[in-house]
Amino acid sequence: MADTDGLLDARDFGGAASGTGGFHVKGAQAQDWGLQNRLARIFKADTGRTVMLAFDHGYFLGPMAGLERIDVNIAPLVPDADAIMLTRGVLRTSIPPATDAGIVLRASGGPSVLRDLSDEHIALDMEDAVRLNAAAVAIQVFVGSENESRSIANLAALVDAGQRHGVAVLGVTAVGKDMVRDARYFRLATRISAEMGAHIVKTYYVEEGFETVTASCPVPIIVAGGKKLPELDALTMAYRSIQEGAAGVDMGRNIFQSENPAGMLAAIRAVVHDEVKPEEAYQLFKDHSAAGTAS
């Protein structure tokens, strides 16, 4: 066991990135063609970034506000997302097969919101992910929780299966109610996920030191939208995330619980892919909302 006494805080996160090998997704230059191709379905080649629309919340929350009818409320938004994060049940029942969005399937589950959420298991066979033409599968990693070791073992098992089939794995850093949400924790959680083989890591934005989180993770980091925020605040968080090294955002409630989901998705795209400032993007959102009202 490594001696953890007297460890120094990591502090040198500078220097230019190297070894991209001509492929636009960070850390994937040595992957097989099939896995690179799947990553390219998620991250746009011209920007290296992604706008992912997440609506997998029902796997532990049930039909929350905005997700009562996936076919009515969410399916019309899918064409404007680079990728979508969802369960296989919703994909088969509610999403048109002609979609061009990269499919990211939720691969972990078990407990509902009424139980300990860290008590998860792998809930998707990789062969089914391939059958559904998934670009990636997603799994929670509960660093610091009671079930930390199992969740990391679940991630490792999924990575092994993903490498065999050429399917990317997205590690999602889960944060419990009692965990500190700071850069030091997220550096730990994201780095562990990447070291265990995750091809993408999803985490939360923090206002202090987030650039050290993205710099110290050797694979792309995408930022979770988290709880519903006022539109300008959500756009500001997305903008700062990108400016500080994130490769995209994975927004759920901040899009589908917005008063104008389509307008918010368009505004988020402008921030992520065109680096439009939050205030300009917010005006784009308002213009879209006004046009929708007028029609």
Tab-separated table of C-alpha atoms in Angstrom:
chain	number	residue	atom	x	y	z
A	1	MET	CA	0.000	0.000	0.000
A	2	ALA	CA	1.353	3.422	-0.940
A	3	ASP	CA	2.455	5.639	1.933
A	4	THR	CA	0.165	8.678	1.890
A	5	ASP	CA	1.883	10.579	4.690
A	6	GLY	CA	3.650	13.741	3.652
A	7	LEU	CA	2.221	13.878	0.136
A	8	LEU	CA	2.624	17.261	-1.551
A	9	ASP	CA	-0.337	18.908	-3.259
A	10	ALA	CA	0.033	18.755	-7.033
A	11	ARG	CA	0.652	22.243	-8.372
A	12	ASP	CA	2.190	22.191	-11.877
A	13	PHE	CA	-0.679	21.962	-14.365
A	14	GLY	CA	0.833	24.131	-17.103
A	15	GLY	CA	2.439	23.337	-20.429
A	16	ALA	CA	1.058	22.704	-23.867
A	17	ALA	CA	-0.801	19.497	-24.681
A	18	SER	CA	1.173	16.991	-26.708
A	19	GLY	CA	0.739	13.690	-28.523
A	20	THR	CA	-2.711	14.326	-30.070
A	21	GLY	CA	-1.625	12.366	-33.136
A	22	GLY	CA	-3.900	14.386	-35.437
A	23	PHE	CA	-7.119	13.159	-33.792
A	24	HIS	CA	-9.337	15.850	-32.281
A	25	VAL	CA	-10.325	14.042	-29.068
A	26	LYS	CA	-7.911	14.379	-26.161
A	27	GLY	CA	-6.194	11.173	-25.086
A	28	ALA	CA	-7.681	9.023	-27.859
A	29	GLN	CA	-4.828	9.108	-30.376
A	30	ALA	CA	-3.820	5.482	-29.621
A	31	GLN	CA	-7.331	4.025	-29.716
A	32	ASP	CA	-8.639	1.732	-32.456
A	33	TRP	CA	-10.358	3.247	-35.479
A	34	GLY	CA	-13.802	2.084	-34.377
A	35	LEU	CA	-13.539	3.689	-30.965
A	36	GLN	CA	-12.185	6.905	-32.487
A	37	ASN	CA	-15.081	6.905	-34.921
A	38	ARG	CA	-17.535	6.594	-32.051
A	39	LEU	CA	-15.843	9.445	-30.168
A	40	ALA	CA	-16.114	11.542	-33.333
A	41	ARG	CA	-19.890	11.067	-33.192
A	42	ILE	CA	-19.840	12.847	-29.823
A	43	PHE	CA	-17.162	15.533	-30.295
A	44	LYS	CA	-17.381	17.730	-33.398
A	45	ALA	CA	-14.241	17.566	-35.506
A	46	ASP	CA	-14.078	21.326	-36.174
A	47	THR	CA	-14.175	22.369	-32.507
A	48	GLY	CA	-13.282	19.188	-30.589
A	49	ARG	CA	-16.275	19.932	-28.361
A	50	THR	CA	-19.723	18.599	-27.649
A	51	VAL	CA	-23.141	19.711	-26.505
A	52	MET	CA	-24.729	16.677	-24.916
A	53	LEU	CA	-28.394	16.612	-23.951
A	54	ALA	CA	-28.930	14.476	-20.853
A	55	PHE	CA	-32.304	12.968	-20.045
A	56	ASP	CA	-31.398	9.740	-18.277
A	57	HIS	CA	-32.675	11.029	-14.925
A	58	GLY	CA	-35.671	8.692	-14.914
A	59	TYR	CA	-33.484	5.678	-14.168
A	60	PHE	CA	-33.482	6.700	-10.510
A	61	LEU	CA	-35.883	9.695	-10.284
A	62	GLY	CA	-38.823	8.530	-12.390
A	63	PRO	CA	-40.822	11.023	-14.517
A	64	MET	CA	-39.411	14.302	-13.173
A	65	ALA	CA	-40.580	17.718	-14.397
A	66	GLY	CA	-39.805	18.111	-18.078
A	67	LEU	CA	-39.397	14.372	-18.640
A	68	GLU	CA	-43.001	13.306	-18.274
A	69	ARG	CA	-43.215	12.623	-22.035
A	70	ILE	CA	-39.853	11.988	-23.687
A	71	ASP	CA	-41.478	11.524	-27.084
A	72	VAL	CA	-43.257	14.888	-26.887
A	73	ASN	CA	-40.866	17.108	-24.907
A	74	ILE	CA	-37.402	15.717	-25.640
A	75	ALA	CA	-37.396	13.974	-29.041
A	76	PRO	CA	-37.898	17.272	-30.947
A	77	LEU	CA	-34.709	18.660	-29.315
A	78	VAL	CA	-32.472	15.727	-30.285
A	79	PRO	CA	-31.571	16.958	-33.809
A	80	ASP	CA	-29.928	20.054	-32.289
A	81	ALA	CA	-27.710	18.117	-29.847
A	82	ASP	CA	-24.308	16.668	-30.732
A	83	ALA	CA	-24.944	13.734	-28.408
A	84	ILE	CA	-27.691	12.476	-26.129
A	85	MET	CA	-27.353	10.689	-22.795
A	86	LEU	CA	-30.224	8.340	-22.021
A	87	THR	CA	-31.238	4.815	-21.043
A	88	ARG	CA	-31.711	1.982	-23.514
A	89	GLY	CA	-35.388	1.766	-22.593
A	90	VAL	CA	-36.014	5.370	-23.625
A	91	LEU	CA	-33.869	5.005	-26.751
A	92	ARG	CA	-35.907	2.055	-27.988
A	93	THR	CA	-39.298	3.535	-27.150
A	94	SER	CA	-39.026	7.280	-27.709
A	95	ILE	CA	-36.144	8.357	-29.985
A	96	PRO	CA	-36.458	8.242	-33.801
A	97	PRO	CA	-33.875	5.856	-35.323
A	98	ALA	CA	-32.919	8.447	-37.969
A	99	THR	CA	-31.150	10.623	-35.391
A	100	ASP	CA	-27.563	11.674	-36.109
A	101	ALA	CA	-26.759	12.432	-32.468
A	102	GLY	CA	-24.085	10.346	-30.751
A	103	ILE	CA	-25.784	7.883	-28.414
A	104	VAL	CA	-24.457	7.684	-24.843
A	105	LEU	CA	-26.259	4.944	-22.926
A	106	ARG	CA	-26.591	4.849	-19.148
A	107	ALA	CA	-24.910	1.593	-18.126
A	108	SER	CA	-25.218	1.677	-14.337
A	109	GLY	CA	-28.196	1.548	-12.042
A	110	GLY	CA	-29.968	-0.243	-9.240
A	111	PRO	CA	-31.173	1.986	-6.415
A	112	SER	CA	-33.896	4.598	-6.734
A	113	VAL	CA	-33.781	8.037	-5.169
A	114	LEU	CA	-35.336	6.408	-2.092
A	115	ARG	CA	-32.158	4.420	-1.385
A	116	ASP	CA	-28.374	4.894	-1.268
A	117	LEU	CA	-27.540	5.951	-4.824
A	118	SER	CA	-23.954	4.715	-4.567
A	119	ASP	CA	-25.194	1.116	-4.370
A	120	GLU	CA	-25.086	0.769	-8.158
A	121	HIS	CA	-24.261	-2.143	-10.444
A	122	ILE	CA	-23.532	-2.495	-14.142
A	123	ALA	CA	-26.969	-2.540	-15.738
A	124	LEU	CA	-26.182	-2.874	-19.425
A	125	ASP	CA	-24.436	-5.567	-21.449
A	126	MET	CA	-21.909	-4.166	-23.933
A	127	GLU	CA	-23.341	-6.342	-26.693
A	128	ASP	CA	-26.666	-4.547	-26.289
A	129	ALA	CA	-24.859	-1.209	-26.498
A	130	VAL	CA	-23.326	-2.335	-29.792
A	131	ARG	CA	-26.730	-3.585	-30.975
A	132	LEU	CA	-28.112	-0.113	-30.289
A	133	ASN	CA	-25.194	1.533	-32.131
A	134	ALA	CA	-24.074	3.435	-29.032
A	135	ALA	CA	-21.085	5.732	-29.313
A	136	ALA	CA	-20.440	5.453	-25.572
A	137	VAL	CA	-21.794	4.061	-22.331
A	138	ALA	CA	-21.911	5.990	-19.057
A	139	ILE	CA	-21.335	4.816	-15.515
A	140	GLN	CA	-21.322	6.562	-12.132
A	141	VAL	CA	-18.105	6.614	-10.089
A	142	PHE	CA	-18.649	7.301	-6.383
A	143	VAL	CA	-15.225	8.393	-5.130
A	144	GLY	CA	-15.388	8.862	-1.367
A	145	SER	CA	-18.664	6.996	-0.882
A	146	GLU	CA	-19.365	3.779	0.975
A	147	ASN	CA	-19.466	1.889	-2.325
A	148	GLU	CA	-16.426	3.588	-3.873
A	149	SER	CA	-14.479	0.383	-4.573
A	150	ARG	CA	-17.381	-1.364	-6.276
A	151	SER	CA	-18.174	1.631	-8.477
A	152	ILE	CA	-14.538	1.844	-9.602
A	153	ALA	CA	-14.494	-1.913	-10.250
A	154	ASN	CA	-17.701	-1.474	-12.285
A	155	LEU	CA	-15.975	1.214	-14.333
A	156	ALA	CA	-12.935	-0.991	-14.955
A	157	ALA	CA	-15.123	-3.921	-16.064
A	158	LEU	CA	-17.045	-1.682	-18.427
A	159	VAL	CA	-13.805	-0.279	-19.892
A	160	ASP	CA	-12.584	-3.841	-20.562
A	161	ALA	CA	-15.813	-4.612	-22.397
A	162	GLY	CA	-15.707	-1.280	-24.221
A	163	GLN	CA	-12.173	-1.873	-25.457
A	164	ARG	CA	-13.175	-5.301	-26.769
A	165	HIS	CA	-16.083	-3.845	-28.742
A	166	GLY	CA	-14.722	-0.403	-29.626
A	167	VAL	CA	-17.256	1.488	-27.484
A	168	ALA	CA	-16.193	4.513	-25.446
A	169	VAL	CA	-16.854	4.721	-21.706
A	170	LEU	CA	-17.931	7.898	-19.933
A	171	GLY	CA	-17.122	8.015	-16.216
A	172	VAL	CA	-19.497	10.259	-14.266
A	173	THR	CA	-18.133	11.648	-11.005
A	174	ALA	CA	-21.002	11.369	-8.549
A	175	VAL	CA	-21.032	13.702	-5.570
A	176	GLY	CA	-22.885	12.817	-2.373
A	177	LYS	CA	-24.638	15.343	-0.180
A	178	ASP	CA	-21.809	15.377	2.377
A	179	MET	CA	-18.879	15.572	-0.086
A	180	VAL	CA	-16.880	18.755	-0.615
A	181	ARG	CA	-17.319	20.112	-4.126
A	182	ASP	CA	-13.940	21.693	-4.759
A	183	ALA	CA	-11.151	21.422	-7.318
A	184	ARG	CA	-9.089	19.134	-5.117
A	185	TYR	CA	-11.891	16.554	-4.909
A	186	PHE	CA	-12.677	16.749	-8.619
A	187	ARG	CA	-9.011	16.420	-9.549
A	188	LEU	CA	-9.015	13.184	-7.542
A	189	ALA	CA	-12.291	11.817	-8.911
A	190	THR	CA	-11.655	12.687	-12.565
A	191	ARG	CA	-8.073	11.449	-12.528
A	192	ILE	CA	-9.062	8.117	-10.950
A	193	SER	CA	-11.716	7.660	-13.638
A	194	ALA	CA	-9.230	8.379	-16.420
A	195	GLU	CA	-6.524	6.192	-14.866
A	196	MET	CA	-9.000	3.304	-14.764
A	197	GLY	CA	-9.539	3.713	-18.497
A	198	ALA	CA	-12.537	6.034	-18.963
A	199	HIS	CA	-12.372	7.688	-22.387
A	200	ILE	CA	-14.436	10.708	-21.266
A	201	VAL	CA	-15.159	12.076	-17.791
A	202	LYS	CA	-18.201	14.062	-16.741
A	203	THR	CA	-17.852	16.256	-13.677
A	204	TYR	CA	-19.033	19.491	-12.086
A	205	TYR	CA	-17.730	23.003	-12.599
A	206	VAL	CA	-16.180	24.827	-9.659
A	207	GLU	CA	-15.351	28.522	-9.739
A	208	GLU	CA	-11.943	28.134	-8.105
A	209	GLY	CA	-9.287	25.989	-9.749
A	210	PHE	CA	-11.379	24.284	-12.409
A	211	GLU	CA	-8.566	24.729	-14.938
A	212	THR	CA	-6.450	22.400	-12.779
A	213	VAL	CA	-9.159	19.739	-13.029
A	214	THR	CA	-9.210	19.833	-16.832
A	215	ALA	CA	-5.407	20.094	-17.124
A	216	SER	CA	-4.703	17.111	-14.867
A	217	CYS	CA	-7.186	14.786	-16.603
A	218	PRO	CA	-5.702	13.075	-19.700
A	219	VAL	CA	-9.104	12.602	-21.376
A	220	PRO	CA	-11.848	15.102	-22.267
A	221	ILE	CA	-13.896	16.538	-19.433
A	222	ILE	CA	-17.489	17.543	-20.033
A	223	VAL	CA	-19.360	19.558	-17.435
A	224	ALA	CA	-22.634	18.477	-15.866
A	225	GLY	CA	-25.386	21.059	-15.814
A	226	GLY	CA	-26.572	20.034	-12.358
A	227	LYS	CA	-29.583	21.684	-10.787
A	228	LYS	CA	-31.778	24.139	-12.697
A	229	LEU	CA	-30.231	27.611	-12.789
A	230	PRO	CA	-31.466	30.891	-14.233
A	231	GLU	CA	-30.638	30.833	-17.946
A	232	LEU	CA	-27.911	33.483	-17.805
A	233	ASP	CA	-26.236	31.701	-14.887
A	234	ALA	CA	-26.253	28.374	-16.770
A	235	LEU	CA	-24.796	30.025	-19.870
A	236	THR	CA	-22.115	31.689	-17.764
A	237	MET	CA	-21.176	28.355	-16.199
A	238	ALA	CA	-20.960	26.761	-19.655
A	239	TYR	CA	-18.800	29.603	-20.985
A	240	ARG	CA	-16.388	29.520	-18.059
A	241	SER	CA	-16.150	25.725	-18.285
A	242	ILE	CA	-15.087	25.922	-21.926
A	243	GLN	CA	-12.667	28.778	-21.331
A	244	GLU	CA	-11.050	26.759	-18.531
A	245	GLY	CA	-10.484	23.623	-20.554
A	246	ALA	CA	-13.699	21.598	-20.687
A	247	ALA	CA	-14.455	19.827	-23.968
A	248	GLY	CA	-18.175	20.406	-23.698
A	249	VAL	CA	-21.231	20.351	-21.476
A	250	ASP	CA	-23.874	17.762	-20.674
A	251	MET	CA	-27.006	19.747	-19.879
A	252	GLY	CA	-30.287	18.276	-18.727
A	253	ARG	CA	-32.493	20.270	-16.401
A	254	ASN	CA	-31.005	23.566	-17.577
A	255	ILE	CA	-32.403	22.774	-21.009
A	256	PHE	CA	-35.553	20.694	-20.627
A	257	GLN	CA	-36.790	22.661	-17.577
A	258	SER	CA	-36.139	26.005	-19.261
A	259	GLU	CA	-39.142	28.066	-20.339
A	260	ASN	CA	-37.831	27.627	-23.890
A	261	PRO	CA	-35.794	24.405	-24.182
A	262	ALA	CA	-35.046	24.816	-27.900
A	263	GLY	CA	-33.855	28.384	-27.381
A	264	MET	CA	-31.664	27.345	-24.460
A	265	LEU	CA	-30.126	24.515	-26.452
A	266	ALA	CA	-29.317	26.950	-29.277
A	267	ALA	CA	-27.748	29.383	-26.804
A	268	ILE	CA	-25.639	26.641	-25.218
A	269	ARG	CA	-24.412	25.579	-28.678
A	270	ALA	CA	-23.335	29.161	-29.400
A	271	VAL	CA	-21.340	29.265	-26.165
A	272	VAL	CA	-19.658	25.878	-26.622
A	273	HIS	CA	-18.910	25.844	-30.345
A	274	ASP	CA	-18.658	29.559	-31.196
A	275	GLU	CA	-17.396	30.866	-27.818
A	276	VAL	CA	-20.186	33.427	-27.743
A	277	LYS	CA	-20.147	35.408	-24.485
A	278	PRO	CA	-22.890	34.539	-21.957
A	279	GLU	CA	-24.692	37.869	-22.350
A	280	GLU	CA	-24.852	37.500	-26.137
A	281	ALA	CA	-26.031	33.921	-25.818
A	282	TYR	CA	-28.702	35.000	-23.356
A	283	GLN	CA	-29.941	37.542	-25.898
A	284	LEU	CA	-30.044	34.732	-28.460
A	285	PHE	CA	-32.170	32.746	-26.005
A	286	LYS	CA	-34.547	35.697	-25.492
A	287	ASP	CA	-34.829	36.309	-29.228
A	288	HIS	CA	-35.623	32.646	-29.792
A	289	SER	CA	-38.246	32.768	-27.026
A	290	ALA	CA	-39.817	35.921	-28.469
A	291	ALA	CA	-39.971	34.391	-31.932
A	292	GLY	CA	-41.639	31.313	-30.536
A	293	THR	CA	-44.218	33.419	-28.714
A	294	ALA	CA	-44.940	35.466	-31.832
A	295	SER	CA	-45.494	32.376	-33.959
